[in-house]
GROMACS .gro file of C-alpha atoms in nm:
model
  353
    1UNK     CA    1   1.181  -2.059   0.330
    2UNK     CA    2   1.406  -1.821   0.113
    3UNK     CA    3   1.785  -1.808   0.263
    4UNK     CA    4   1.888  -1.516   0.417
    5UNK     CA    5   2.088  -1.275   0.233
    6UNK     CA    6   2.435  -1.321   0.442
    7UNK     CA    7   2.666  -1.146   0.204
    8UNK     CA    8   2.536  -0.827   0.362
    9UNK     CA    9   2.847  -0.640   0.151
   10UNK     CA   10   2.699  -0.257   0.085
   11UNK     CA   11   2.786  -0.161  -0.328
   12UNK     CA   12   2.864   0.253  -0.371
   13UNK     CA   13   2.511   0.218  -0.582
   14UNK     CA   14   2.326   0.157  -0.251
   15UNK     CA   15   2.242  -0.212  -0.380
   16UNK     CA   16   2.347  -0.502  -0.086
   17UNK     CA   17   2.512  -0.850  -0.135
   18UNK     CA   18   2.305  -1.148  -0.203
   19UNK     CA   19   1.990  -1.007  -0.175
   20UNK     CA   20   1.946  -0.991  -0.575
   21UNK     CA   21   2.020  -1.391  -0.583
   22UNK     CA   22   1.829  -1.449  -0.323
   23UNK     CA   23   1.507  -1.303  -0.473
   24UNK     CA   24   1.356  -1.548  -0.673
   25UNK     CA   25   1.411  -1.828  -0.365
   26UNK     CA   26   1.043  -1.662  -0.227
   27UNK     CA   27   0.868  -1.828  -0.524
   28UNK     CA   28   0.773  -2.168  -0.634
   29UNK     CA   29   0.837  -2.088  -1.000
   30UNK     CA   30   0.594  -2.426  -1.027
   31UNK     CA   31   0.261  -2.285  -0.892
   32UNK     CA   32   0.180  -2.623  -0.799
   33UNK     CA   33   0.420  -2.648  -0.550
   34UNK     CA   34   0.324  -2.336  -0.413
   35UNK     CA   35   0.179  -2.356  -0.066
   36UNK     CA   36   0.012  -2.090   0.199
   37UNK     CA   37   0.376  -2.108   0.364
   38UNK     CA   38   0.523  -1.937   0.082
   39UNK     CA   39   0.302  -1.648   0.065
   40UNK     CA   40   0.365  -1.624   0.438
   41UNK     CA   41   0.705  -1.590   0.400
   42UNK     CA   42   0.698  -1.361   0.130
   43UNK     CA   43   0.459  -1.127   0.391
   44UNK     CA   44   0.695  -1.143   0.669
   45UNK     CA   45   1.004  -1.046   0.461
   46UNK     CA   46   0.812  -0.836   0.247
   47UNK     CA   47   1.133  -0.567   0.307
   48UNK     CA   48   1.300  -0.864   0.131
   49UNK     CA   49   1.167  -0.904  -0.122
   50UNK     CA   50   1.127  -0.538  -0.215
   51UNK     CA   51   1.494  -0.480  -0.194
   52UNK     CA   52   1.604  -0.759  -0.396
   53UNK     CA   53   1.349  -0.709  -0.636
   54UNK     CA   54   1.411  -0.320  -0.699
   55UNK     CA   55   1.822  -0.362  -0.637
   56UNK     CA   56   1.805  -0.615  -0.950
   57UNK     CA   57   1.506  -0.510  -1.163
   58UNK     CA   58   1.615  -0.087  -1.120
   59UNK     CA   59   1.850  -0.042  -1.394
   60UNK     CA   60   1.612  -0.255  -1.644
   61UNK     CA   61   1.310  -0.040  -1.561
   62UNK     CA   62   1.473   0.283  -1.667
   63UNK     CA   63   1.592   0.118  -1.959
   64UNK     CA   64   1.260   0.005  -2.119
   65UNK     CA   65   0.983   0.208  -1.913
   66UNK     CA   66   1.218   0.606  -1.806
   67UNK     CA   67   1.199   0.744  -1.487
   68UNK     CA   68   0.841   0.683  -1.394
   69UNK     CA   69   0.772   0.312  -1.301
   70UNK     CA   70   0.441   0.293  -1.389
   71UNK     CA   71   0.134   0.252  -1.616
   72UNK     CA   72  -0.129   0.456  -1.779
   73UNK     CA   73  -0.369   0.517  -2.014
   74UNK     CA   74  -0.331   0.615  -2.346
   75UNK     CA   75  -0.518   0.832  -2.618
   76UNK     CA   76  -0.509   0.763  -2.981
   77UNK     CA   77  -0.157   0.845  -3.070
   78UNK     CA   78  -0.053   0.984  -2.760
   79UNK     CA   79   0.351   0.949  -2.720
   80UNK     CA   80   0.452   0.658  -2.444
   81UNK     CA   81   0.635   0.935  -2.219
   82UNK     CA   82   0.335   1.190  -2.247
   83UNK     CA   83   0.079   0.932  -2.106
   84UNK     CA   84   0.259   0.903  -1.827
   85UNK     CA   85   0.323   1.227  -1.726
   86UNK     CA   86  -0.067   1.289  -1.777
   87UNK     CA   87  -0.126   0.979  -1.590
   88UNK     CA   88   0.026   1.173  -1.288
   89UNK     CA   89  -0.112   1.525  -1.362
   90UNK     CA   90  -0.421   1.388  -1.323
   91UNK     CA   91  -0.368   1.277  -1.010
   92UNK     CA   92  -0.247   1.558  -0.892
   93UNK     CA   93  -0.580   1.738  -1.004
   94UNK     CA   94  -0.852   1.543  -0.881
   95UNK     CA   95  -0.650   1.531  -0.544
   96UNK     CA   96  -0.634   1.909  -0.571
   97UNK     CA   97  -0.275   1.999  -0.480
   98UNK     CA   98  -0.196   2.314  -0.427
   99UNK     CA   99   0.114   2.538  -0.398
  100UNK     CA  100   0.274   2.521  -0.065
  101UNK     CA  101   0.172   2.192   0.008
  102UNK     CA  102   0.365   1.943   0.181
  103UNK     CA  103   0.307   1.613  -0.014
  104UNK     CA  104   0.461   1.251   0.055
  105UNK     CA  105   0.526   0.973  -0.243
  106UNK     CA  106   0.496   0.659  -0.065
  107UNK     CA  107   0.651   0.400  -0.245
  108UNK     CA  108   0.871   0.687  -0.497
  109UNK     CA  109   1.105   0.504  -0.690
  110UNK     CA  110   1.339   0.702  -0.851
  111UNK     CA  111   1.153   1.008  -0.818
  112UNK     CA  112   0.977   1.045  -1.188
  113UNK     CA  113   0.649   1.116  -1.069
  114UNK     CA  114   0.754   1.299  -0.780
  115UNK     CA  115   0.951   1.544  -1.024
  116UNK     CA  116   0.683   1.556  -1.286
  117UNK     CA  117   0.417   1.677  -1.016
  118UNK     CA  118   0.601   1.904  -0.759
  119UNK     CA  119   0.637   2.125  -1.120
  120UNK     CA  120   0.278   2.077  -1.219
  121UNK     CA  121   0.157   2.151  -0.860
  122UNK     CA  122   0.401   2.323  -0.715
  123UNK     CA  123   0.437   2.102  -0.425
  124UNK     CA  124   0.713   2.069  -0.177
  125UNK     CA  125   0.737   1.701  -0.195
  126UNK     CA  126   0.925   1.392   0.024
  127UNK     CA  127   0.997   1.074  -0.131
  128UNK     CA  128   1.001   0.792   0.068
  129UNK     CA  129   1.160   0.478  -0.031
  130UNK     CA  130   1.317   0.163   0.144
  131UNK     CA  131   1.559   0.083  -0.151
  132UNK     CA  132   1.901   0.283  -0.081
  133UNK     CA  133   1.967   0.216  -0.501
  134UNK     CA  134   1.639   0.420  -0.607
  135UNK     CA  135   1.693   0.658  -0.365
  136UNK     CA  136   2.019   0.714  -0.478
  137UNK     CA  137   1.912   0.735  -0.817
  138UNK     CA  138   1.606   0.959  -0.752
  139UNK     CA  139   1.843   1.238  -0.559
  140UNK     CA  140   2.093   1.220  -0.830
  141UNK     CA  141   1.814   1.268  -1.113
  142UNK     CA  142   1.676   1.526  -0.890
  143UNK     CA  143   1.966   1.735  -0.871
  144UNK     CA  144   2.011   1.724  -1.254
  145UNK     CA  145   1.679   1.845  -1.268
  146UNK     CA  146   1.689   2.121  -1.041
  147UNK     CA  147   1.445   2.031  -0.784
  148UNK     CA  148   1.639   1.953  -0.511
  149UNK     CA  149   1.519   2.258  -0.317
  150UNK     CA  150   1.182   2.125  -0.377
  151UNK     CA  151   1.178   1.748  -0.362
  152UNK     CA  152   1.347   1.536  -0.079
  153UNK     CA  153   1.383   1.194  -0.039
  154UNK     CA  154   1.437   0.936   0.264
  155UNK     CA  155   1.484   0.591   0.333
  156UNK     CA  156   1.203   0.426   0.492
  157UNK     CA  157   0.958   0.147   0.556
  158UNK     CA  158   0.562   0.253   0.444
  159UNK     CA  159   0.477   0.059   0.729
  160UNK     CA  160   0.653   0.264   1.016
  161UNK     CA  161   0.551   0.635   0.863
  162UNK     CA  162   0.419   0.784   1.181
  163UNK     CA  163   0.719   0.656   1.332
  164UNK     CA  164   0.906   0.825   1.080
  165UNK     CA  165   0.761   1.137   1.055
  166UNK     CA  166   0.520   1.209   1.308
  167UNK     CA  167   0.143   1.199   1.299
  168UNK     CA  168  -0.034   1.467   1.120
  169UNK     CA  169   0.280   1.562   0.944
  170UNK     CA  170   0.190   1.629   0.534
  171UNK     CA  171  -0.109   1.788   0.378
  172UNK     CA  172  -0.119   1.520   0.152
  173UNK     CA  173  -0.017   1.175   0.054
  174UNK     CA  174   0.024   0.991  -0.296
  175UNK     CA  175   0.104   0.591  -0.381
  176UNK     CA  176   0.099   0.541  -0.757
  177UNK     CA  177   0.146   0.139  -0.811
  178UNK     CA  178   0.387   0.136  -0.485
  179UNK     CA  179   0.136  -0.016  -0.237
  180UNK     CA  180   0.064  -0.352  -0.317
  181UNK     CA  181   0.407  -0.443  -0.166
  182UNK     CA  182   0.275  -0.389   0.135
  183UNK     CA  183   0.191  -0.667   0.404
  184UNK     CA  184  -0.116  -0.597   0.374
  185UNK     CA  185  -0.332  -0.280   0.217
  186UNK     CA  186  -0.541  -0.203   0.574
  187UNK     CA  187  -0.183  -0.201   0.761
  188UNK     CA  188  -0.029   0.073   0.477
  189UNK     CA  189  -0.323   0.297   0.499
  190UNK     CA  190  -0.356   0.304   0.797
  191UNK     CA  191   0.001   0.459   0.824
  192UNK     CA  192  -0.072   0.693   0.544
  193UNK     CA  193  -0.372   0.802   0.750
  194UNK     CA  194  -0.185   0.902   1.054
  195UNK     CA  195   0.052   1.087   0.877
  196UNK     CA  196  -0.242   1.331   0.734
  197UNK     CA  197  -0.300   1.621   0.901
  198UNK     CA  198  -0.716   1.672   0.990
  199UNK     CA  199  -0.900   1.683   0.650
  200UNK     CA  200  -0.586   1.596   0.439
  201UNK     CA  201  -0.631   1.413   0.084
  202UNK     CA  202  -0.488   1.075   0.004
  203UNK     CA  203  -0.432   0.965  -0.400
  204UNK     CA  204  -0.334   0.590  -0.492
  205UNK     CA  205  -0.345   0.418  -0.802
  206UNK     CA  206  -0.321   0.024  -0.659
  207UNK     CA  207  -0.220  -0.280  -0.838
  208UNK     CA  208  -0.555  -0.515  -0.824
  209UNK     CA  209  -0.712  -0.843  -0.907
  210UNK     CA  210  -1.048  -0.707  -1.053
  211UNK     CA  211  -1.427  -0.871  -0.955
  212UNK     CA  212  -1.391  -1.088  -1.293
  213UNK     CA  213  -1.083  -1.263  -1.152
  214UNK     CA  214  -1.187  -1.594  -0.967
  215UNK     CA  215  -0.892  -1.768  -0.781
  216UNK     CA  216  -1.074  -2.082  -0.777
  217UNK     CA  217  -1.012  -2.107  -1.173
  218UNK     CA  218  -0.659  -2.227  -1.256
  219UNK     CA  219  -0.570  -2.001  -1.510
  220UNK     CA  220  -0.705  -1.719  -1.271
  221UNK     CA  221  -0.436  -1.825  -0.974
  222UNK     CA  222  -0.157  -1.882  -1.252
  223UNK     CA  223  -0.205  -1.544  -1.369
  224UNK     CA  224  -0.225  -1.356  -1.071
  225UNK     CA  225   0.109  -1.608  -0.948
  226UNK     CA  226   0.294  -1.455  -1.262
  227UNK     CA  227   0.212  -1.082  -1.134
  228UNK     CA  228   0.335  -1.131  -0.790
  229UNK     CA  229   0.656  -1.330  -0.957
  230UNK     CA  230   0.754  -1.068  -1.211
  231UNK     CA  231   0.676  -0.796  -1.031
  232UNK     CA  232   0.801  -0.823  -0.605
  233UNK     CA  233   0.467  -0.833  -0.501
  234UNK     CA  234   0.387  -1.077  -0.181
  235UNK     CA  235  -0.010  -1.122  -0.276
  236UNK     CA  236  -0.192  -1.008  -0.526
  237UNK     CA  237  -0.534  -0.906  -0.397
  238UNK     CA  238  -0.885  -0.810  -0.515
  239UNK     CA  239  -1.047  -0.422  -0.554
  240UNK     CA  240  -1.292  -0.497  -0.258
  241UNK     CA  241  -0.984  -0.566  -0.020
  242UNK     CA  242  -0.820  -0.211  -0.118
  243UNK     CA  243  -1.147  -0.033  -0.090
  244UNK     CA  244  -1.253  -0.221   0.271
  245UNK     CA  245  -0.925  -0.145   0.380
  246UNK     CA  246  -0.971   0.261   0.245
  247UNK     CA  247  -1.278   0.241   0.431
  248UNK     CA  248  -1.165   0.058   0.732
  249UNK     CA  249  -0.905   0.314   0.802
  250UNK     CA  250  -1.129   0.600   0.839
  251UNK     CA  251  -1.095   0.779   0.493
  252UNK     CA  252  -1.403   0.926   0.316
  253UNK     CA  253  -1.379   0.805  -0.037
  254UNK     CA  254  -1.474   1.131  -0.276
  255UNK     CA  255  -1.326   0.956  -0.623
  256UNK     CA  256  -1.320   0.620  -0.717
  257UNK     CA  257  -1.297   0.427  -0.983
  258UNK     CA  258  -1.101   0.171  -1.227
  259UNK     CA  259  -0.953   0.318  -1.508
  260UNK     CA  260  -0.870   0.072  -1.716
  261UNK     CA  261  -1.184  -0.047  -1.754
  262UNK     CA  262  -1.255   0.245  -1.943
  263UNK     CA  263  -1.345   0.222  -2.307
  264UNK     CA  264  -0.979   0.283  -2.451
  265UNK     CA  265  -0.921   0.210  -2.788
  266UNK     CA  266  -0.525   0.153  -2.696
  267UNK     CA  267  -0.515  -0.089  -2.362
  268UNK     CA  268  -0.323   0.035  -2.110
  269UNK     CA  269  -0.070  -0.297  -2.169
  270UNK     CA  270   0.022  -0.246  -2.523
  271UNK     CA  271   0.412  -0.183  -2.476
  272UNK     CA  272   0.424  -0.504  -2.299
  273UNK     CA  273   0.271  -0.674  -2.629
  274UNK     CA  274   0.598  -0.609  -2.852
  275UNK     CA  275   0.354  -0.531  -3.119
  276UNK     CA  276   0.597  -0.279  -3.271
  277UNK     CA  277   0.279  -0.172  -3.572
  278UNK     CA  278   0.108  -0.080  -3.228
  279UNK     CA  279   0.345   0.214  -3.137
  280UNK     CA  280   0.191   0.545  -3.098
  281UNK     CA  281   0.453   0.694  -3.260
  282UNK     CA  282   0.765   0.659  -3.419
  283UNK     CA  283   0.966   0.772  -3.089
  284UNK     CA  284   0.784   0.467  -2.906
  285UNK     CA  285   0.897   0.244  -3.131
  286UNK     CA  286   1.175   0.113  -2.997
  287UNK     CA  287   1.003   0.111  -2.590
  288UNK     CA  288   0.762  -0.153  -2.780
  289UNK     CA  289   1.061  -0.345  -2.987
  290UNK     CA  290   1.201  -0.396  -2.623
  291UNK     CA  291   0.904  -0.624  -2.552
  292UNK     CA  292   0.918  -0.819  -2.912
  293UNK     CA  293   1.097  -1.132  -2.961
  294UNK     CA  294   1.436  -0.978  -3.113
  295UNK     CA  295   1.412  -0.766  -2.828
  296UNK     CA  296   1.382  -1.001  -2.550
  297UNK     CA  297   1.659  -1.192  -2.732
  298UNK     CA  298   1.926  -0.899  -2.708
  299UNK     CA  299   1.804  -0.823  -2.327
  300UNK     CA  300   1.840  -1.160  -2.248
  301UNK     CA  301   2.167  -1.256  -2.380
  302UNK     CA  302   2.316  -0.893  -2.310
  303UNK     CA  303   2.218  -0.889  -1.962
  304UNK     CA  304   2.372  -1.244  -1.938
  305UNK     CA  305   2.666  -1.095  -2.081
  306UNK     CA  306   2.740  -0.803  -1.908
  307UNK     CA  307   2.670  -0.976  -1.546
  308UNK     CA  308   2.911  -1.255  -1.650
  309UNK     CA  309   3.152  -0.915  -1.695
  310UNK     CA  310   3.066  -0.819  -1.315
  311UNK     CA  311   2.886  -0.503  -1.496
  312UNK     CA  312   2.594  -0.580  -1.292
  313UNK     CA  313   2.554  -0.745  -0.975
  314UNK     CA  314   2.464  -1.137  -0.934
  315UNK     CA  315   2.097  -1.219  -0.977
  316UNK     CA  316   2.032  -0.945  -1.192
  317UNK     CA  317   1.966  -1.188  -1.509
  318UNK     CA  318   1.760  -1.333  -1.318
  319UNK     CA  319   1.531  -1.075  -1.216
  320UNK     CA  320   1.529  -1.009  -1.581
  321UNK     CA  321   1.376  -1.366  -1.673
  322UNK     CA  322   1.100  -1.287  -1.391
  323UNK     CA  323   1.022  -0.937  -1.584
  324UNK     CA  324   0.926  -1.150  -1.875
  325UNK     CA  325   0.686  -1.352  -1.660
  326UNK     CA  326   0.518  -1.042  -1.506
  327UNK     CA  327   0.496  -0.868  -1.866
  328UNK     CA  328   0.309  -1.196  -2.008
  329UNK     CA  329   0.108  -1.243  -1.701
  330UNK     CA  330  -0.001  -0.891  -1.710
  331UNK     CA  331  -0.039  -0.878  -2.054
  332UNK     CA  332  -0.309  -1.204  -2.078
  333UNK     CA  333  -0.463  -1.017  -1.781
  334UNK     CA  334  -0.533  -0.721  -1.900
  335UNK     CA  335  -0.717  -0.877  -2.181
  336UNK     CA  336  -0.966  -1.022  -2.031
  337UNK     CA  337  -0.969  -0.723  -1.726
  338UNK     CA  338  -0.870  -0.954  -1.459
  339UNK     CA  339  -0.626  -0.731  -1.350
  340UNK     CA  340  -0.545  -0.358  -1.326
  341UNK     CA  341  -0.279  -0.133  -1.244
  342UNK     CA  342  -0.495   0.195  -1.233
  343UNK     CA  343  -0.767   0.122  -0.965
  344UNK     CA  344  -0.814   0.468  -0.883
  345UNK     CA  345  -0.938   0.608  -0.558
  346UNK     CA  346  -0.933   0.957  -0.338
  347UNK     CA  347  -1.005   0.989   0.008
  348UNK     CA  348  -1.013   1.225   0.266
  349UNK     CA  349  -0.903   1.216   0.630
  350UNK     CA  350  -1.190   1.348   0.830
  351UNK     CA  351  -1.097   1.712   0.994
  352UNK     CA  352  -1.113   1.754   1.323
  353UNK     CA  353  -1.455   1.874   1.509
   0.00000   0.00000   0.00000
């Protein structure tokens, strides 16, 4: 059982007491100690382990991967920061947003993709978040940006939205790599379901074990241990439990499909490699040198450093050690396709009679 996070001390940065240290105490870093318990307790304080995930992992995020904390696919010397942006554009298309529309981000970080597609769409959008820090951040990068008349952004659990909001409240609803924190993907969607109004769309691009993963193998269950480690993540779970649960909740699946099993000639996971002679171009070079061995090196000792300093809060060096885990975990994953970040699917909820 991971102790409670009693220094409940609020920072000016939104970020709260212990709950940093107290992340890593939800794992057995030894996946042979780790019993059914664990998981259990990591799905019952799934809020967290969220928080002190995100309040410790935050500030390293924007520092290797920008403003949008996510994945994507990439085109033969496509630039890091353009394959994301496309990653979300084309989620906005195939969910056809349209001006006017009121859109939530479940699950919005600190607002990159929320920004990127209430200018592509024209959206009014509301970010919803349960991390004070990233909310924080995402109104202050908001502002900067000029979109504060057109993005908003609350604090809030993605398992209480109709309490939050209301049912039938948004013509649409995106989750891009946000909802596998849940407790469970049936209990999320079903939220996101009630907040649709009659015959409004939902997007997600879900974090999932793929059909080739077999958690009876060893290596299998290490890897997918890693993931949920490095990355906040109570239980990793297979494609047919995200698309039972779509189904289960009512929505009418019009798109589906995994992208990264598509035919790419650059993997979706190549920054994590470090392989800087793998860098689409010469701007990305230094996002892939922060993966290498020099730059793990210089993260790990400078993050030791400046939290030593009080710079950042306790914990955080920790959190930094798990990233390494996740990126190795997701990297060896990706390779052989036991994993993906990008299972893709649109649904509809039915409209009224």
């Amino acid at each position: 059982m991971a102790p409670a996070a009693t220094d409940s001390t609020v920072h000016a940065d939104g970020r709260v007491g212990k709950r940093i240290e107290n992340y890593a105490a939800f794992w057995q870093k030894d996946l042979s100690k780790e019993a059914g318990q664990d998981t259990e307790n990591r799905l019952a304080n799934y809020t967290d382990v969220i928080n002190g995930y995100y309040d410790g992992a935050t500030g390293l995020y924007e520092y290797g991967w920008g403003a949008s904390f996510h994945f994507s696919r990439f085109y033969k010397g496509e630039g890091f920061y353009q394959s994301l942006a496309r990653h979300e554009h084309y989620l906005a298309f195939k969910m056809n947003l349209k001006p006017g529309m009121r859109v939530l981000d479940v699950g919005c970080g600190i607002g990159g993709p929320a920004r990127e597609i209430a200018q592509f769409a024209d959206v009014q959008i509301v970010g919803l978040n349960n991390n004070d820090f990233q909310v924080g951040r995402a109104r202050k990068l908001t502002a900067k940006a000029g979109l504060s008349d057109q993005i908003t952004y609350v604090v809030g659990d993605f398992m209480k939205l109709a309490e939050k909001f209301g049912e039938n409240s948004f013509d649409a609803v995106y989750a891009i790599e946000a909802t596998v924190h849940a407790p469970s993907f049936e209990g999320v969607y079903g939220e996101i379901m009630k907040v649709l109004k009659p015959g409004g769309v939902f997007g997600v691009y879900e974090w999932c074990m793929t059909d080739r993963w077999d958690p009876s193998i060893p290596a299998h269950k290490e890897v997918a241990h890693g993931i949920e480690l490095g990355n906040g993540i109570p239980e990793m779970r297979p494609i047919a439990n995200a698309r039972e649960a779509i189904i289960k909740v009512g929505f009418q699946i019009e798109h589906e499909e995994d992208l990264a099993d598509r035919p790419d000639p650059v993997p979706w996971y190549y920054p994590l490699e470090g392989d800087i002679t793998k860098a689409q171009t010469l701007w990305d070079i230094f996002t892939v040198w922060r993966m290498s061995s020099s730059g793990k090196f210089v993260t790990h000792h400078g993050l030791w450093f400046i939290e030593k300093l009080g710079i950042v809060p306790k914990g955080t060096w920790e959190v930094g050690e798990t990233l390494k885990v996740a990126a190795d975990a997701l990297v060896a994953s990706g390779r052989e396709k036991l994993f993906t970040p990008m299972y893709f699917v649109v649904g509809r909820k039915p409209a009224e009679n």
